[in-house]
Coordinates of C-alpha atoms and ligand atoms in Angstrom, one line a residue:
M1 CA 63.4 94.2 110.4
L2 CA 67.1 93.5 108.8
R3 CA 69.6 93.0 111.5
L4 CA 72.9 95.0 110.1
D5 CA 75.2 93.6 112.8
D6 CA 74.7 90.0 113.0
H7 CA 77.9 88.9 114.1
P8 CA 77.0 88.3 118.0
S9 CA 80.8 87.6 119.0
G10 CA 83.9 89.2 117.7
R11 CA 84.4 91.1 114.7
H12 CA 83.3 89.6 110.8
F13 CA 86.2 89.0 109.0
L14 CA 85.9 91.2 105.7
Q15 CA 88.5 89.5 103.5
I16 CA 87.1 90.0 100.0
P17 CA 89.2 92.3 97.8
G18 CA 87.2 95.3 98.3
P19 CA 85.2 96.5 100.0
T20 CA 87.7 96.3 103.0
N21 CA 87.8 97.1 106.5
V22 CA 87.1 100.5 107.3
P23 CA 89.5 101.6 110.1
D24 CA 87.5 103.1 113.4
R25 CA 89.2 106.3 112.7
V26 CA 87.6 106.7 109.5
L27 CA 84.2 105.5 110.8
R28 CA 84.7 108.3 113.4
A29 CA 85.2 111.0 111.0
I30 CA 82.4 110.1 108.7
D31 CA 80.3 110.4 112.1
H32 CA 80.6 114.0 112.7
P33 CA 77.9 116.1 111.7
T34 CA 77.4 117.3 108.0
I35 CA 78.4 120.7 107.3
D36 CA 77.2 123.3 104.7
H37 CA 79.0 122.4 101.3
R38 CA 79.2 126.0 100.5
G39 CA 80.9 127.3 103.9
P40 CA 84.4 128.1 104.6
E41 CA 85.2 125.2 106.6
F42 CA 84.0 122.7 103.8
A43 CA 86.4 124.3 101.5
R44 CA 89.4 123.8 103.9
L45 CA 88.4 120.2 104.0
A46 CA 88.2 119.7 100.2
L47 CA 91.3 121.7 99.3
A48 CA 93.3 119.6 102.0
I49 CA 91.7 116.3 100.5
L50 CA 92.8 117.5 96.8
A51 CA 96.2 118.1 97.7
G52 CA 96.4 114.8 99.6
L53 CA 95.3 113.0 96.8
K54 CA 97.9 113.8 94.5
T55 CA 100.4 112.5 97.0
V56 CA 98.5 109.4 96.9
F57 CA 98.2 109.2 93.1
Q58 CA 102.0 110.3 92.8
T59 CA 100.9 113.4 90.8
D60 CA 101.0 117.1 90.6
G61 CA 98.1 117.4 88.3
P62 CA 94.4 117.3 89.4
V63 CA 92.7 114.4 90.9
I64 CA 88.8 114.6 90.3
I65 CA 86.4 113.2 93.0
Y66 CA 82.9 111.5 92.0
P67 CA 80.4 110.5 94.2
A68 CA 80.0 107.3 92.3
S69 CA 81.2 103.6 92.4
G70 CA 84.3 102.8 90.4
T71 CA 82.0 102.2 87.3
G72 CA 81.3 105.9 87.3
A73 CA 84.6 106.8 87.2
W74 CA 85.4 104.3 84.3
E75 CA 82.7 106.3 82.5
A76 CA 84.0 109.6 83.1
A77 CA 87.4 108.6 81.8
L78 CA 85.9 107.7 78.5
V79 CA 83.2 110.6 77.9
N80 CA 85.7 113.2 79.0
T81 CA 88.5 112.0 76.3
L82 CA 87.2 110.6 73.5
S83 CA 84.6 110.7 70.5
P84 CA 81.7 108.6 69.1
G85 CA 83.6 105.8 66.8
D86 CA 86.7 106.3 68.0
R87 CA 88.7 103.2 68.3
V88 CA 90.6 102.1 71.6
L89 CA 93.0 99.2 72.4
M90 CA 92.1 96.8 75.3
F91 CA 93.2 93.9 76.7
E92 CA 91.1 90.9 78.2
T93 CA 92.7 90.3 81.6
G94 CA 89.8 89.4 83.4
H95 CA 86.4 90.0 84.4
F96 CA 86.7 93.8 84.9
A97 CA 88.8 94.5 81.7
T98 CA 85.7 92.5 80.0
L99 CA 83.3 95.2 81.8
W100 CA 85.1 98.2 80.7
R101 CA 85.3 96.9 77.3
K102 CA 81.4 96.5 77.2
M103 CA 81.1 100.1 78.7
A104 CA 83.1 101.2 75.9
G105 CA 81.0 99.5 73.4
N106 CA 78.0 100.8 74.8
L107 CA 79.4 104.2 74.4
S108 CA 79.7 103.8 70.7
L109 CA 83.6 103.3 70.7
E110 CA 85.2 100.9 68.6
V111 CA 87.1 98.4 70.5
E112 CA 90.1 96.1 70.0
F113 CA 89.8 93.7 72.4
V114 CA 93.0 91.4 72.7
A115 CA 92.2 87.9 74.1
G116 CA 93.7 86.5 77.1
D117 CA 93.6 83.7 79.4
W118 CA 92.6 85.4 82.4
R119 CA 95.7 84.1 84.2
S120 CA 98.3 86.7 82.8
G121 CA 98.8 90.5 82.8
V122 CA 98.9 92.7 79.5
D123 CA 102.1 91.9 77.4
P124 CA 104.0 95.2 76.8
A125 CA 105.3 93.5 73.5
A126 CA 101.6 93.0 72.2
V127 CA 101.0 96.8 73.1
E128 CA 103.8 97.8 70.8
A129 CA 103.0 95.4 67.9
Q130 CA 99.3 96.6 68.1
L131 CA 100.5 100.5 68.1
A132 CA 103.4 100.0 65.7
A133 CA 101.2 98.4 63.2
D134 CA 98.4 101.4 63.6
R135 CA 100.3 103.7 61.2
E136 CA 97.4 106.0 60.8
H137 CA 97.2 106.5 64.5
R138 CA 93.4 105.4 64.6
F139 CA 93.7 104.3 68.4
K140 CA 92.8 107.1 70.3
A141 CA 93.4 105.4 73.4
V142 CA 95.0 102.2 75.3
M143 CA 93.2 101.2 78.5
V144 CA 94.4 98.7 81.1
V145 CA 93.4 97.5 84.4
H146 CA 96.5 97.5 86.6
N147 CA 95.3 94.9 89.2
E148 CA 92.8 92.7 87.7
T149 CA 90.6 92.1 91.0
S150 CA 89.1 88.9 89.5
T151 CA 92.3 87.1 89.0
G152 CA 95.0 88.6 91.4
V153 CA 97.2 89.5 88.4
T154 CA 98.7 92.8 87.9
S155 CA 99.9 94.4 84.6
R156 CA 103.3 96.2 84.3
I157 CA 102.2 99.9 84.0
A158 CA 105.7 101.5 83.5
A159 CA 106.8 98.5 80.8
I160 CA 103.5 99.1 78.9
R161 CA 103.9 103.1 78.7
Q162 CA 107.5 102.3 77.4
A163 CA 106.0 100.0 74.7
I164 CA 103.8 103.1 73.8
D165 CA 106.7 105.2 73.4
R166 CA 108.7 103.0 71.5
A167 CA 105.9 102.6 69.0
R168 CA 105.8 106.6 68.8
H169 CA 102.1 106.3 69.2
P170 CA 100.0 109.5 70.4
A171 CA 97.0 107.3 72.1
L172 CA 95.9 108.6 75.5
F173 CA 96.8 105.8 78.1
M174 CA 94.1 104.8 80.8
V175 CA 94.8 103.0 83.7
D176 CA 92.1 101.4 86.2
T177 CA 94.0 101.3 89.7
I178 CA 90.4 100.4 91.7
S179 CA 92.3 97.5 93.4
S180 CA 95.8 99.0 93.6
L181 CA 95.8 102.5 94.6
A182 CA 97.1 102.9 97.9
S183 CA 98.2 99.1 98.3
M184 CA 100.7 98.7 95.4
D185 CA 103.1 101.3 94.1
Y186 CA 101.3 103.4 91.4
R187 CA 103.0 106.4 89.7
H188 CA 100.4 108.5 87.8
A189 CA 102.9 111.1 86.6
E190 CA 106.2 109.3 86.3
W191 CA 104.5 106.3 84.4
G192 CA 102.8 109.1 81.7
V193 CA 99.2 108.0 82.6
D194 CA 96.8 110.2 81.0
V195 CA 93.8 109.1 83.2
T196 CA 94.1 107.0 86.3
V197 CA 90.7 105.6 87.5
A198 CA 90.1 104.9 91.2
G199 CA 87.6 103.9 94.0
S200 CA 87.4 104.5 97.7
Q201 CA 86.4 100.9 98.9
K202 CA 89.7 99.1 98.7
G203 CA 93.4 100.5 99.3
L204 CA 91.7 103.7 100.6
M205 CA 90.1 102.0 103.3
L206 CA 86.6 103.8 103.1
P207 CA 83.1 102.6 102.2
P208 CA 82.0 102.2 98.4
G209 CA 80.7 105.5 97.0
L210 CA 83.6 107.8 95.7
S211 CA 85.9 107.2 92.8
F212 CA 88.5 109.1 91.0
N213 CA 90.1 110.4 88.0
A214 CA 93.5 111.5 88.0
I215 CA 94.1 113.6 84.6
S216 CA 97.1 114.6 82.6
D217 CA 97.6 117.8 80.7
K218 CA 97.3 115.7 77.5
A219 CA 93.8 114.3 78.8
L220 CA 92.9 117.7 79.6
A221 CA 93.8 119.0 76.4
A222 CA 91.8 116.0 74.8
S223 CA 88.7 116.8 76.9
R224 CA 88.3 120.1 75.1
S225 CA 87.3 118.2 71.8
A226 CA 86.1 115.1 72.9
R227 CA 82.5 114.7 71.7
L228 CA 81.0 111.9 73.6
P229 CA 78.1 113.6 75.5
R230 CA 78.7 114.2 79.3
S231 CA 77.3 116.8 81.8
Y232 CA 77.2 115.1 85.2
W233 CA 80.9 113.6 84.3
G234 CA 82.4 116.8 82.7
W235 CA 85.8 117.5 84.4
D236 CA 85.9 121.3 83.3
E237 CA 83.0 122.5 85.8
I238 CA 84.4 120.0 88.3
L239 CA 87.8 121.6 88.3
A240 CA 86.5 125.1 88.0
S241 CA 84.4 124.9 91.4
N242 CA 87.6 122.7 93.1
R243 CA 89.9 125.5 92.5
A244 CA 88.0 127.3 95.4
G245 CA 87.5 124.1 97.5
Y246 CA 83.7 123.6 96.3
F247 CA 81.7 121.1 93.9
P248 CA 79.2 121.7 91.0
Y249 CA 76.9 119.8 92.7
T250 CA 76.3 118.7 96.7
P251 CA 79.3 116.8 97.5
P252 CA 79.2 113.7 99.7
T253 CA 80.4 115.3 102.6
N254 CA 80.6 112.6 105.2
L255 CA 82.4 110.3 102.9
L256 CA 85.0 113.2 102.5
Y257 CA 85.5 113.6 106.2
G258 CA 86.4 109.7 106.0
L259 CA 88.5 110.2 102.9
H260 CA 90.5 113.3 104.7
E261 CA 91.2 110.8 107.7
A262 CA 92.2 107.9 105.4
I263 CA 94.8 110.0 103.6
A264 CA 96.2 111.0 106.8
M265 CA 96.6 107.3 108.1
L266 CA 98.3 106.4 104.8
L267 CA 100.9 109.7 104.8
E268 CA 101.3 108.9 108.5
E269 CA 102.5 105.3 107.7
G270 CA 104.2 106.3 104.4
L271 CA 103.3 105.1 101.1
Q272 CA 106.3 102.9 100.6
A273 CA 105.7 101.5 104.0
V274 CA 102.2 100.9 103.0
F275 CA 103.1 99.0 99.7
A276 CA 105.9 97.1 101.6
R277 CA 103.4 96.0 104.2
H278 CA 101.0 94.9 101.4
H279 CA 103.8 93.1 99.4
R280 CA 104.6 91.1 102.7
H281 CA 101.1 90.1 103.1
G282 CA 100.4 89.1 99.5
E283 CA 103.8 86.8 99.8
A284 CA 103.1 85.1 103.0
T285 CA 99.3 84.4 101.4
R286 CA 101.3 82.9 98.3
R287 CA 103.6 80.8 100.6
A288 CA 100.5 79.4 102.2
V289 CA 98.7 78.7 99.1
R290 CA 101.8 76.6 97.8
A291 CA 102.2 75.1 101.0
W292 CA 98.4 73.6 100.7
G293 CA 99.3 72.5 97.4
L294 CA 96.5 74.6 95.7
E295 CA 97.0 76.6 92.4
I296 CA 97.2 80.5 92.3
V297 CA 95.3 81.8 89.2
C298 CA 98.3 84.3 88.6
R299 CA 101.0 82.4 86.3
N300 CA 103.9 84.7 86.2
P301 CA 105.5 85.7 89.6
A302 CA 106.4 89.1 88.1
E303 CA 102.5 89.7 88.0
Y304 CA 101.4 88.6 91.4
S305 CA 99.0 91.0 93.0
D306 CA 99.8 92.3 96.5
S307 CA 96.2 93.2 97.1
L308 CA 94.5 89.9 96.5
T309 CA 95.4 86.1 95.7
A310 CA 92.7 83.9 93.3
I311 CA 93.2 80.2 94.3
L312 CA 92.1 77.7 92.0
L313 CA 90.3 74.7 93.8
P314 CA 90.9 70.9 92.6
E315 CA 88.4 69.7 89.7
G316 CA 84.9 68.7 91.3
H317 CA 85.2 71.2 94.5
D318 CA 82.8 74.1 94.3
A319 CA 84.8 77.0 95.4
D320 CA 81.4 78.7 96.4
A321 CA 80.6 76.0 98.9
L322 CA 83.7 76.5 100.7
R323 CA 83.3 80.1 100.8
R324 CA 79.5 79.5 102.1
H325 CA 81.0 77.1 104.4
V326 CA 83.7 79.5 105.9
L327 CA 81.0 82.3 106.3
D328 CA 78.7 80.1 108.2
R329 CA 81.3 78.7 110.5
F330 CA 83.9 81.3 111.0
D331 CA 82.2 84.4 109.9
M332 CA 84.4 85.1 107.3
S333 CA 83.5 86.6 103.8
L334 CA 86.1 85.5 101.0
G335 CA 85.5 86.6 97.4
T336 CA 83.9 84.9 94.6
G337 CA 85.0 83.6 91.6
L338 CA 83.6 86.2 88.8
G339 CA 82.7 85.5 85.1
R340 CA 84.4 82.7 83.8
L341 CA 86.1 81.6 87.0
A342 CA 82.9 81.2 88.9
G343 CA 82.6 78.3 91.2
R344 CA 86.2 77.4 90.3
V345 CA 88.4 80.1 92.1
F346 CA 88.1 82.0 95.6
R347 CA 89.8 85.0 96.3
I348 CA 91.7 86.2 99.7
G349 CA 91.7 89.8 100.1
H350 CA 94.9 91.2 102.0
L351 CA 94.5 94.8 101.3
G352 CA 93.4 98.1 103.1
F353 CA 93.4 98.2 107.0
F354 CA 95.2 94.9 107.5
N355 CA 97.9 93.5 109.5
D356 CA 100.0 90.1 110.2
L357 CA 97.2 88.8 112.7
T358 CA 94.4 89.9 110.2
L359 CA 96.3 87.6 107.9
C360 CA 96.8 84.7 110.2
G361 CA 93.1 84.8 110.9
A362 CA 92.4 84.9 107.6
L363 CA 94.5 81.8 106.5
C364 CA 93.6 80.0 109.5
G365 CA 90.1 80.3 108.5
V366 CA 90.5 78.9 105.0
E367 CA 92.9 76.2 106.2
M368 CA 89.8 75.0 108.5
G369 CA 87.3 75.6 105.9
L370 CA 89.6 73.3 103.2
A371 CA 89.9 70.7 105.9
E372 CA 86.2 70.7 107.0
R373 CA 85.0 70.9 103.1
G374 CA 87.3 67.7 102.5
V375 CA 89.1 69.7 99.8
P376 CA 92.3 67.8 98.9
H377 CA 95.2 69.9 100.4
R378 CA 98.1 69.4 102.6
P379 CA 98.2 71.1 106.0
G380 CA 101.0 73.4 106.9
G381 CA 99.9 76.7 104.8
I382 CA 99.8 78.4 108.2
K383 CA 103.2 77.5 109.0
A384 CA 104.6 78.6 105.8
A385 CA 102.7 82.0 106.1
L386 CA 104.0 82.4 109.9
D387 CA 107.8 81.7 108.7
C388 CA 107.5 84.2 106.1
L389 CA 105.9 87.0 108.4
Q390 CA 108.4 86.1 111.3
G391 CA 111.5 86.1 109.0
G392 CA 110.6 89.2 107.6
D393 CA 112.2 88.2 104.3
A394 CA 109.2 89.1 102.2
A395 CA 109.8 92.9 101.4
P396 CA 113.0 94.1 100.2
A397 CA 114.7 96.7 102.2
S398 CA 114.2 99.5 99.7
R399 CA 110.4 99.1 99.8
R400 CA 110.4 99.5 103.7
Q401 CA 111.5 103.1 103.6
A402 CA 108.9 105.7 104.9
E403 CA 108.8 108.1 102.3
T404 CA 108.5 111.9 102.9
T405 CA 105.7 113.2 101.5
R406 CA 104.4 116.2 99.6
A407 CA 101.2 117.0 101.3
Ligands
PLP501 C1 89.8 96.3 89.0 C2 88.0 97.2 89.0 N1 87.7 97.7 88.1 C3 86.2 98.1 88.3 C4 85.6 97.8 89.3 C5 84.2 98.3 89.4 O1 84.1 99.3 90.2 P1 82.6 99.6 90.9 O2 82.2 98.0 91.6 O3 83.2 100.2 92.4 O4 81.4 100.3 90.2 C6 86.2 96.9 90.3 C7 85.1 96.4 91.4 O5 85.6 95.9 92.4 C8 87.1 96.4 90.1 O6 87.7 95.9 90.9

């Protein structure tokens, strides 16, 4: 018989960049009895969630909820807005951008995939150059991963929007925020994004199983003429049912209880405070890595991720052996290297339900693991992180202010 809770003393440290630790408040909410998804109580729940999601995505437009992992919401974004043979512009920022590109190809889209080094975000100038050269407006969409979970590199979404506007190009703008939503500032409406893709298992602090499309009026208009086949993913029927607080299929009621509670937690803390907390923990982690003398995958400090840090091990040292050791000795899961970074990189997730002492514990596990595995490094990473946390200098004051929420 499989034992699901094999952690005899103390809690497991789940420090992968998602799924993240689920707060007890959310677990308790999920634990409530399932109700009739066509009854009045359910409609109240769904309407409250749909309103709260608008605040989290920073939009006044609709947010669609799917009972699916993030990959499902990727597919929904494409099949609702595009037609077979449409040309789309994508950028090789890492493993997840590569997977989204593969999906676009599988769905018979023609992808221009701009090569990248897996250590940098999307260059807004490259977006502008590609679109300016496309005088016939053959590109129907620009697709970008906001936070590349495989590398810990972000792309500057507002600057990319400006680049699209400077090129005066009508392409739809689609952004994957699966590992940034509710941990880094992300503004669907202000940044002119047409479809935002997100998932439940990272900043939203839920188990895997829900994913989202936030959509603009322009995306909704495109969906009326888009010809890629779709049925289950179709926005129109979902939007029609959502108006009264229902879904056109049996919704995942208990995950929705959890989502309701998670939104409440985020709004109680205040989105700006949530972003400042993640920034502080990201900065403390980076200071630890530099003090160890190890290399952060992300090359450009303007593109650092505040939800995870990917770290390169010195040549000849196996990152997966380090991860296995840390799991065996300290009961902590660290993220593995993905795609071309397999074996060379490990990732520390510092997002979701997370505080100063969780970070200290995670960094202690890494530092002890490095020492026990004989990975060349300098001691002192923990001290550098503590100095950063105690000094409180990692978050600019403007990011600390709790915001007034709309929900
Ligand atoms: C940035 C990003 N995009 C897409 C995905 C795919 O999501 P899922 O594994 O939930 O299908 C992930 C998963 O970690 C991700 O981090």
